[in-house]
mmCIF file of C-alpha atoms in Angstrom:
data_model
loop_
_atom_site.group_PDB
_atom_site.id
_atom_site.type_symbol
_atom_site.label_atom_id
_atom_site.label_comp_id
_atom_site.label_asym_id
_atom_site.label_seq_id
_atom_site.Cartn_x
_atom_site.Cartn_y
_atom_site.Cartn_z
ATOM 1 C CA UNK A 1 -23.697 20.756 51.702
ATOM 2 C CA UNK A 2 -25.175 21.624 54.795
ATOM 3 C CA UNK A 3 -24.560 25.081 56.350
ATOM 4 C CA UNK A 4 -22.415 25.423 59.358
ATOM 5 C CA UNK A 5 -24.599 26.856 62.409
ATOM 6 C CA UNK A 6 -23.530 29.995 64.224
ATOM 7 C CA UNK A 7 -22.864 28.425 67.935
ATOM 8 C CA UNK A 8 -21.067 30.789 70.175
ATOM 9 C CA UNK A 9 -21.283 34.696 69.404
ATOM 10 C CA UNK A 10 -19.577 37.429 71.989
ATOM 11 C CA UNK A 11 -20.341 40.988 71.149
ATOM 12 C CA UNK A 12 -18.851 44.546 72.133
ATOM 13 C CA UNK A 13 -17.183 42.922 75.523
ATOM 14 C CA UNK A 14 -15.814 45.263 78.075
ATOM 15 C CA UNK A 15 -13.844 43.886 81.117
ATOM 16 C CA UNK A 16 -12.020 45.915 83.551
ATOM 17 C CA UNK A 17 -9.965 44.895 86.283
ATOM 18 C CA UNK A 18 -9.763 48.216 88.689
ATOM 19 C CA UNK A 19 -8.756 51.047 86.541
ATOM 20 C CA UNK A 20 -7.314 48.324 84.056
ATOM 21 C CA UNK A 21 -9.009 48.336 80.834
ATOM 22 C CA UNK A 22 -8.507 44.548 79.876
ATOM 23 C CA UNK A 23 -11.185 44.216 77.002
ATOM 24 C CA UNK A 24 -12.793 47.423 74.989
ATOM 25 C CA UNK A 25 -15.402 46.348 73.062
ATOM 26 C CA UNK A 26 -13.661 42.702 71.973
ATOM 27 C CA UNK A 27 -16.294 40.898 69.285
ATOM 28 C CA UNK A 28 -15.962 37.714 67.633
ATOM 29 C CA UNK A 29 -17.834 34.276 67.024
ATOM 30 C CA UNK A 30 -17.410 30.409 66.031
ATOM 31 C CA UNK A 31 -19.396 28.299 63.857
ATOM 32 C CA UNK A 32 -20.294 24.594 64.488
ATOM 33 C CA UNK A 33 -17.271 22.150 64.338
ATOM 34 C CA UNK A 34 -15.150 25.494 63.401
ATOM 35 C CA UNK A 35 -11.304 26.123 64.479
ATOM 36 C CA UNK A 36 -10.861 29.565 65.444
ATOM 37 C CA UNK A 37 -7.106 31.188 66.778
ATOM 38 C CA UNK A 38 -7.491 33.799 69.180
ATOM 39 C CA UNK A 39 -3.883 35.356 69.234
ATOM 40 C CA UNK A 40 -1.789 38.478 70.272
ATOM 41 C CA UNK A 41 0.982 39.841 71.973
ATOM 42 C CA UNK A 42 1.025 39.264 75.919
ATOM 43 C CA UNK A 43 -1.298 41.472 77.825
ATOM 44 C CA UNK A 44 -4.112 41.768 74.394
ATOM 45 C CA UNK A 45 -6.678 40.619 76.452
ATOM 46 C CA UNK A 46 -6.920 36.867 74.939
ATOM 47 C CA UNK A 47 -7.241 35.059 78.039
ATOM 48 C CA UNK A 48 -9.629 37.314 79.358
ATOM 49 C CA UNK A 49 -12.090 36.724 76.410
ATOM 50 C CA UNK A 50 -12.314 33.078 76.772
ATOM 51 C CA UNK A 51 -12.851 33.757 80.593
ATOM 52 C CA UNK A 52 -15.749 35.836 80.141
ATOM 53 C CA UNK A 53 -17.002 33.210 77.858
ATOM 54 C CA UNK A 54 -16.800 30.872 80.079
ATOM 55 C CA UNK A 55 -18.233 33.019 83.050
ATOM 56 C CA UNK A 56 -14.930 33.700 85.440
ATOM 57 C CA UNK A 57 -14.615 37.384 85.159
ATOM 58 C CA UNK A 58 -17.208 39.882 84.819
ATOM 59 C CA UNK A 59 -18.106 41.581 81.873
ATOM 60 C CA UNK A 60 -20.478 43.987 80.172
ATOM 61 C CA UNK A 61 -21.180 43.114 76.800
ATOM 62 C CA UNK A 62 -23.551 40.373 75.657
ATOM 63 C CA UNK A 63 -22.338 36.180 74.690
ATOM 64 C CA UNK A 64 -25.218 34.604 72.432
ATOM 65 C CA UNK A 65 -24.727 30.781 72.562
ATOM 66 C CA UNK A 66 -26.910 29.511 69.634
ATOM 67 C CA UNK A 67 -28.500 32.975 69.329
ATOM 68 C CA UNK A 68 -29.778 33.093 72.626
ATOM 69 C CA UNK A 69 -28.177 36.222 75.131
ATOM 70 C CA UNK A 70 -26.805 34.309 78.179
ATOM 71 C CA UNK A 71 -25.278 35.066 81.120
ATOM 72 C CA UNK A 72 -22.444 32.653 81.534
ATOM 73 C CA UNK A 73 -21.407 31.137 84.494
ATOM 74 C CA UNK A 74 -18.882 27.858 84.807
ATOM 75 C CA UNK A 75 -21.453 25.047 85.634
ATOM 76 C CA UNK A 76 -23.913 26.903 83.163
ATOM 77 C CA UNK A 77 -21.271 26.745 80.061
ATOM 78 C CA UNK A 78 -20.093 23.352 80.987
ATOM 79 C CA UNK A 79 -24.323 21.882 81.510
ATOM 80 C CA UNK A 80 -24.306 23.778 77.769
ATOM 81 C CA UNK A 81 -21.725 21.870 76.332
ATOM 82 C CA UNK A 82 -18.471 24.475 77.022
ATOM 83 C CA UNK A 83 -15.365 22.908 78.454
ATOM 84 C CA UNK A 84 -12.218 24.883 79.557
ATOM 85 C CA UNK A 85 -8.536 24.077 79.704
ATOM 86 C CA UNK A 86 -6.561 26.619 81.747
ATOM 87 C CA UNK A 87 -3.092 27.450 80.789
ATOM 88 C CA UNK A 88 -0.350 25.983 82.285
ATOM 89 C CA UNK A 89 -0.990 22.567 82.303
ATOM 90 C CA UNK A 90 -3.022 21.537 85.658
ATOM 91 C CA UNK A 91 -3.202 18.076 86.163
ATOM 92 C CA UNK A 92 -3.169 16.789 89.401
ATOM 93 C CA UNK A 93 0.227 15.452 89.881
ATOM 94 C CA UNK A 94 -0.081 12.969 92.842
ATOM 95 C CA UNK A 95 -2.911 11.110 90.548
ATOM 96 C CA UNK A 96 -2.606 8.402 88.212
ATOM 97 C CA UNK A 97 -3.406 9.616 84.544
ATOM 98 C CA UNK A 98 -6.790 7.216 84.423
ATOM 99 C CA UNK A 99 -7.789 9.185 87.839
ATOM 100 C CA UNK A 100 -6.894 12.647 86.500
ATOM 101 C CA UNK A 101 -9.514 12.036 83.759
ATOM 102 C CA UNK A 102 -12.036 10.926 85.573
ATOM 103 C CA UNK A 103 -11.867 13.682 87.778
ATOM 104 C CA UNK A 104 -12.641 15.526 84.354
ATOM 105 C CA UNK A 105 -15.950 13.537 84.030
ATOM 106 C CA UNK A 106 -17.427 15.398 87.582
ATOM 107 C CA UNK A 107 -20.789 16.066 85.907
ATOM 108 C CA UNK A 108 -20.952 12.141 84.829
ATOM 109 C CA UNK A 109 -22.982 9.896 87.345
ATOM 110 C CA UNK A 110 -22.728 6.633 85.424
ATOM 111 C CA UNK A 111 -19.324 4.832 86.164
ATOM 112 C CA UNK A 112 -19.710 2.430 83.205
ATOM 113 C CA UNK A 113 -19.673 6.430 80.847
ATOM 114 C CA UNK A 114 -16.548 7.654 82.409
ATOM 115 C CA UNK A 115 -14.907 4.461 81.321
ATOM 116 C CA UNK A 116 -16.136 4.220 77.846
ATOM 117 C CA UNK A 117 -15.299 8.620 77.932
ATOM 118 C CA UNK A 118 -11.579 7.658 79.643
ATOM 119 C CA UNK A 119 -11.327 5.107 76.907
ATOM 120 C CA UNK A 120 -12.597 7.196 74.153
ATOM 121 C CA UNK A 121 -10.210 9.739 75.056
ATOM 122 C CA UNK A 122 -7.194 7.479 74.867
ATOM 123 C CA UNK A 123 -8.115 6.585 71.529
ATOM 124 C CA UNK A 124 -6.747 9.902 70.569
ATOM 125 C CA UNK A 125 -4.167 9.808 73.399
ATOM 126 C CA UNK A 126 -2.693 6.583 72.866
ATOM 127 C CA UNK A 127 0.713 7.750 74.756
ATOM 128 C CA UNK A 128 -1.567 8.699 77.962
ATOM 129 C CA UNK A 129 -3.141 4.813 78.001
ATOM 130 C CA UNK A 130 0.435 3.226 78.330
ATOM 131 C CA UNK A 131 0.972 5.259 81.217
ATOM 132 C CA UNK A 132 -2.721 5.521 82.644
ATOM 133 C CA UNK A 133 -1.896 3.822 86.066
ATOM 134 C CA UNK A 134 1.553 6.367 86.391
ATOM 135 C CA UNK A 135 0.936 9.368 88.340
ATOM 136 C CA UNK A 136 0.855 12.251 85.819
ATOM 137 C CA UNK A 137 3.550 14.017 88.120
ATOM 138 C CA UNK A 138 5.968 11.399 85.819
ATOM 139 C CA UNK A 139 4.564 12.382 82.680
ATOM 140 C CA UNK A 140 6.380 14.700 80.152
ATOM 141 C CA UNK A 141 5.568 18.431 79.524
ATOM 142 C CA UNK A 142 4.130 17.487 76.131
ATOM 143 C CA UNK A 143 2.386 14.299 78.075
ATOM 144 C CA UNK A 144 0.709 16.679 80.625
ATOM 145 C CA UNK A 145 -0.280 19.281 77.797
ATOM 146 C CA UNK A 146 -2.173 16.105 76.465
ATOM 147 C CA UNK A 147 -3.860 15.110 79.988
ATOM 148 C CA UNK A 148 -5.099 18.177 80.761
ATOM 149 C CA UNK A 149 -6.871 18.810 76.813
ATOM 150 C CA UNK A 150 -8.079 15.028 77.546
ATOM 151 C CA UNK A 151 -9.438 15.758 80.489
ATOM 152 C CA UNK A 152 -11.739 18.797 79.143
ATOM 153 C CA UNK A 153 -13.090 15.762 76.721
ATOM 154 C CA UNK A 154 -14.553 14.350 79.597
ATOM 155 C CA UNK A 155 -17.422 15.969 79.884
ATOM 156 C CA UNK A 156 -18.293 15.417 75.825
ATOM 157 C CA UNK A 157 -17.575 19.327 74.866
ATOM 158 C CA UNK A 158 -19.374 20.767 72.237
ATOM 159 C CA UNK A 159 -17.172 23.845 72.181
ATOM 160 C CA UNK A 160 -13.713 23.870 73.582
ATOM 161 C CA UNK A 161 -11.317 26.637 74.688
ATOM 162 C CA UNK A 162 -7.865 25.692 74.692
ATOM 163 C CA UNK A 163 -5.955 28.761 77.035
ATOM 164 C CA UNK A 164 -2.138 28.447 75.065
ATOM 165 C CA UNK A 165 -1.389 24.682 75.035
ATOM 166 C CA UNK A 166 2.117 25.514 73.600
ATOM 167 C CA UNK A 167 3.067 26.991 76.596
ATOM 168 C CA UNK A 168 6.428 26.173 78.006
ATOM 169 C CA UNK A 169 6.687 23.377 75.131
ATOM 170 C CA UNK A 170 9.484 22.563 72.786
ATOM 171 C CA UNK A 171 8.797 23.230 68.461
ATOM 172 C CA UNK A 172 8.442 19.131 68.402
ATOM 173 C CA UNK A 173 6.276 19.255 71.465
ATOM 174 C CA UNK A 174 4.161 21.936 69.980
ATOM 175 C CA UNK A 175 3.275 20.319 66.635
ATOM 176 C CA UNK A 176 2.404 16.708 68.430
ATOM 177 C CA UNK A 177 0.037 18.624 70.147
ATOM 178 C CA UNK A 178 -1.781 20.820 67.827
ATOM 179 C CA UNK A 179 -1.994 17.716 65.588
ATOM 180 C CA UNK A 180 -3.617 15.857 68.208
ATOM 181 C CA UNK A 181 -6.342 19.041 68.649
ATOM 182 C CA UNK A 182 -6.631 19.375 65.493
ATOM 183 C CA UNK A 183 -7.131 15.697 64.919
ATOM 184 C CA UNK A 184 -10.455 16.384 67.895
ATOM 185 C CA UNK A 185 -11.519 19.111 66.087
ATOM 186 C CA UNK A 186 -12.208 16.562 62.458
ATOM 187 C CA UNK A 187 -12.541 13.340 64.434
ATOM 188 C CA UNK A 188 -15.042 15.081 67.339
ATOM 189 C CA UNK A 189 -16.726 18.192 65.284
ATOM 190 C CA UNK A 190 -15.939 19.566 68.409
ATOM 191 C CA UNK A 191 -15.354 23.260 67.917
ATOM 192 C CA UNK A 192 -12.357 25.048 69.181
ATOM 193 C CA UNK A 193 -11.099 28.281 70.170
ATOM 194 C CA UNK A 194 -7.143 28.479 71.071
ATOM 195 C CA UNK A 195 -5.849 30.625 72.329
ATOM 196 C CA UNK A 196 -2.281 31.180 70.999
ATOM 197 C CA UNK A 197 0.709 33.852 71.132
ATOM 198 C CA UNK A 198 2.191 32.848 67.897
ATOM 199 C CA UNK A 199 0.512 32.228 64.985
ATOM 200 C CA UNK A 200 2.471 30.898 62.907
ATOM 201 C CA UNK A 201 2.802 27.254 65.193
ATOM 202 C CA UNK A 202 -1.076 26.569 64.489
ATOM 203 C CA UNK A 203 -2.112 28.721 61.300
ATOM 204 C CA UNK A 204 -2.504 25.755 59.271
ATOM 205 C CA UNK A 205 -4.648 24.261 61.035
ATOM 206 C CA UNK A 206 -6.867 26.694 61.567
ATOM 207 C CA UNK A 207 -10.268 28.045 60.101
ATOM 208 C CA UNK A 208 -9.976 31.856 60.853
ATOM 209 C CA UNK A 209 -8.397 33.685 63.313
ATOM 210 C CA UNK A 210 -8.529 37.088 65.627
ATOM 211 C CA UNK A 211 -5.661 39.010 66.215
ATOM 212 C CA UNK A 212 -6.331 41.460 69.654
ATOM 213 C CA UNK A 213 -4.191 44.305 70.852
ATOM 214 C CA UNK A 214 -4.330 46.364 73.666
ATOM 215 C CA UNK A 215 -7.723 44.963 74.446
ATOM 216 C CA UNK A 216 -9.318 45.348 70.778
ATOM 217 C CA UNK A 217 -10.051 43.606 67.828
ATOM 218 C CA UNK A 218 -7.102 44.481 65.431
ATOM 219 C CA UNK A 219 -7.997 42.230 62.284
ATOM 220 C CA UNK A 220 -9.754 38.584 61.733
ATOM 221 C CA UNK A 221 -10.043 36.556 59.023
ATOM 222 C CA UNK A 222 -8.629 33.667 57.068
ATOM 223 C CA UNK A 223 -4.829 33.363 58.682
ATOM 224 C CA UNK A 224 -2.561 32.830 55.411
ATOM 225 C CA UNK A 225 -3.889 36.277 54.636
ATOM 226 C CA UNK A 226 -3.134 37.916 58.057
ATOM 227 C CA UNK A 227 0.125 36.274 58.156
ATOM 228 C CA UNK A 228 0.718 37.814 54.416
ATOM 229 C CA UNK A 229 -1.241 41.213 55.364
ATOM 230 C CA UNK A 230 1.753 42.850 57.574
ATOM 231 C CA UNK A 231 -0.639 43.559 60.542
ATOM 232 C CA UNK A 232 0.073 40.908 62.457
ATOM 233 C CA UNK A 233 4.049 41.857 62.301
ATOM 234 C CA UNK A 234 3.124 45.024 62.819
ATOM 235 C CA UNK A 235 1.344 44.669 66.067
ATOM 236 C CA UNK A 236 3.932 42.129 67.241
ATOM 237 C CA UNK A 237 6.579 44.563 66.787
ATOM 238 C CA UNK A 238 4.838 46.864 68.246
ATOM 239 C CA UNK A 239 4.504 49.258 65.693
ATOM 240 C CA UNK A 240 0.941 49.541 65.222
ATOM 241 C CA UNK A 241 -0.202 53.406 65.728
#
């Protein structure tokens, strides 16, 4: 069996916003075609990490992407293979669901791609190809949660951070959703990081996971384990010392 390649690596991260401390010293990495949870209370600094990754806030620190020190930037990450979906579900609401993906395929020249990459992505959306001449304004929470993760396919990720897709969803929602990731993630190889306030809606699905708080690494590893270790209620309750 082959061995999985380290792709993505961030070490000792710092990011500050003013005399905020959002990140001190945050570490972590995925593997090729890996799952990884990136999860804590609100305000641990999870969003930030994938952000730095990705090259929207400044950090200090170093992000290795196949071993190789970078310096990230948006159209850098995205020309390496690195596709982002912001939290909160961003589609573009006036547009028909076909048109909000091919907005997703900007770095595509050739018209006959984007259709074979809109049509590959309804393959695993088959909900979004029923409605793909309905503006997405029309289209459910769970629907739009699906658009916009779609829509980061367009550009053929190798990696691809997922900022809280749960948000705002229902427990039904939720679970048609992470099955449908999780489903890119086998189907795809395509390696994810999500990043997730609870734990327990996506731990079976994932490969390992990193709990932050306060801006730190608090513990990582398989997440049965975490979930049985009492950390991770610990820091949720807000009793970690």
């Amino acid at each position: 069996m082959k061995e999985k390649e380290l792709q993505l690596e961030v070490k000792d991260v710092h990011v500050n916003f003013g005399e905020i401390k959002a990140l001190s010293g945050v570490s972590l990495y995925i593997d090729e075609g890996e799952m990884v949870g990136l999860m804590g209370p609100n305000g641990a600094g999870k969003s930030t990490v994938i952000k730095a990754v990705f090259g929207m806030v400044p950090f200090k620190g170093e992000v290795l992407w196949h071993g190789q020190s970078i310096e990230p930037t948006p159209r850098e990450m995205v020309e390496r293979g690195v596709s982002m979906v912001p939290q909160g579900r961003r589609v573009f609401k006036h547009l028909s669901v076909r048109e909000n993906l091919e907005i997703g395929a900007y770095t595509v020249r050739s018209k006959k791609e984007i259709k074979e990459r809109v049509e590959e992505v309804f393959t695993f959306f088959p909900d979004l190809k029923k409605k793909a001449n309905q503006s997405s304004g029309a289209l459910s929470g769970g629907q739009q949660q699906m658009l916009a993760v779609g829509r980061g396919l367009m550009t053929d990720p190798k990696l691809l951070l997922l900022d809280e897709p749960s948000l705002g969803l229902s427990p039904k929602l939720v679970k048609e959703v992470f099955a449908k990731i999780k489903e890119i993630n086998t189907e795809r190889k395509t390696s994810i990081i999500v990043v997730e306030h609870n734990i327990k809606s996506v731990s079976d699905i994932l490969d390992r996971v990193y709990i932050l708080d306060k801006g730190e690494n608090a513990v990582s590893g398989d997440p049965q384990e975490v979930l049985s270790g009492g950390v991770f209620e610990k820091i949720f309750l807000g009793q970690r010392k």
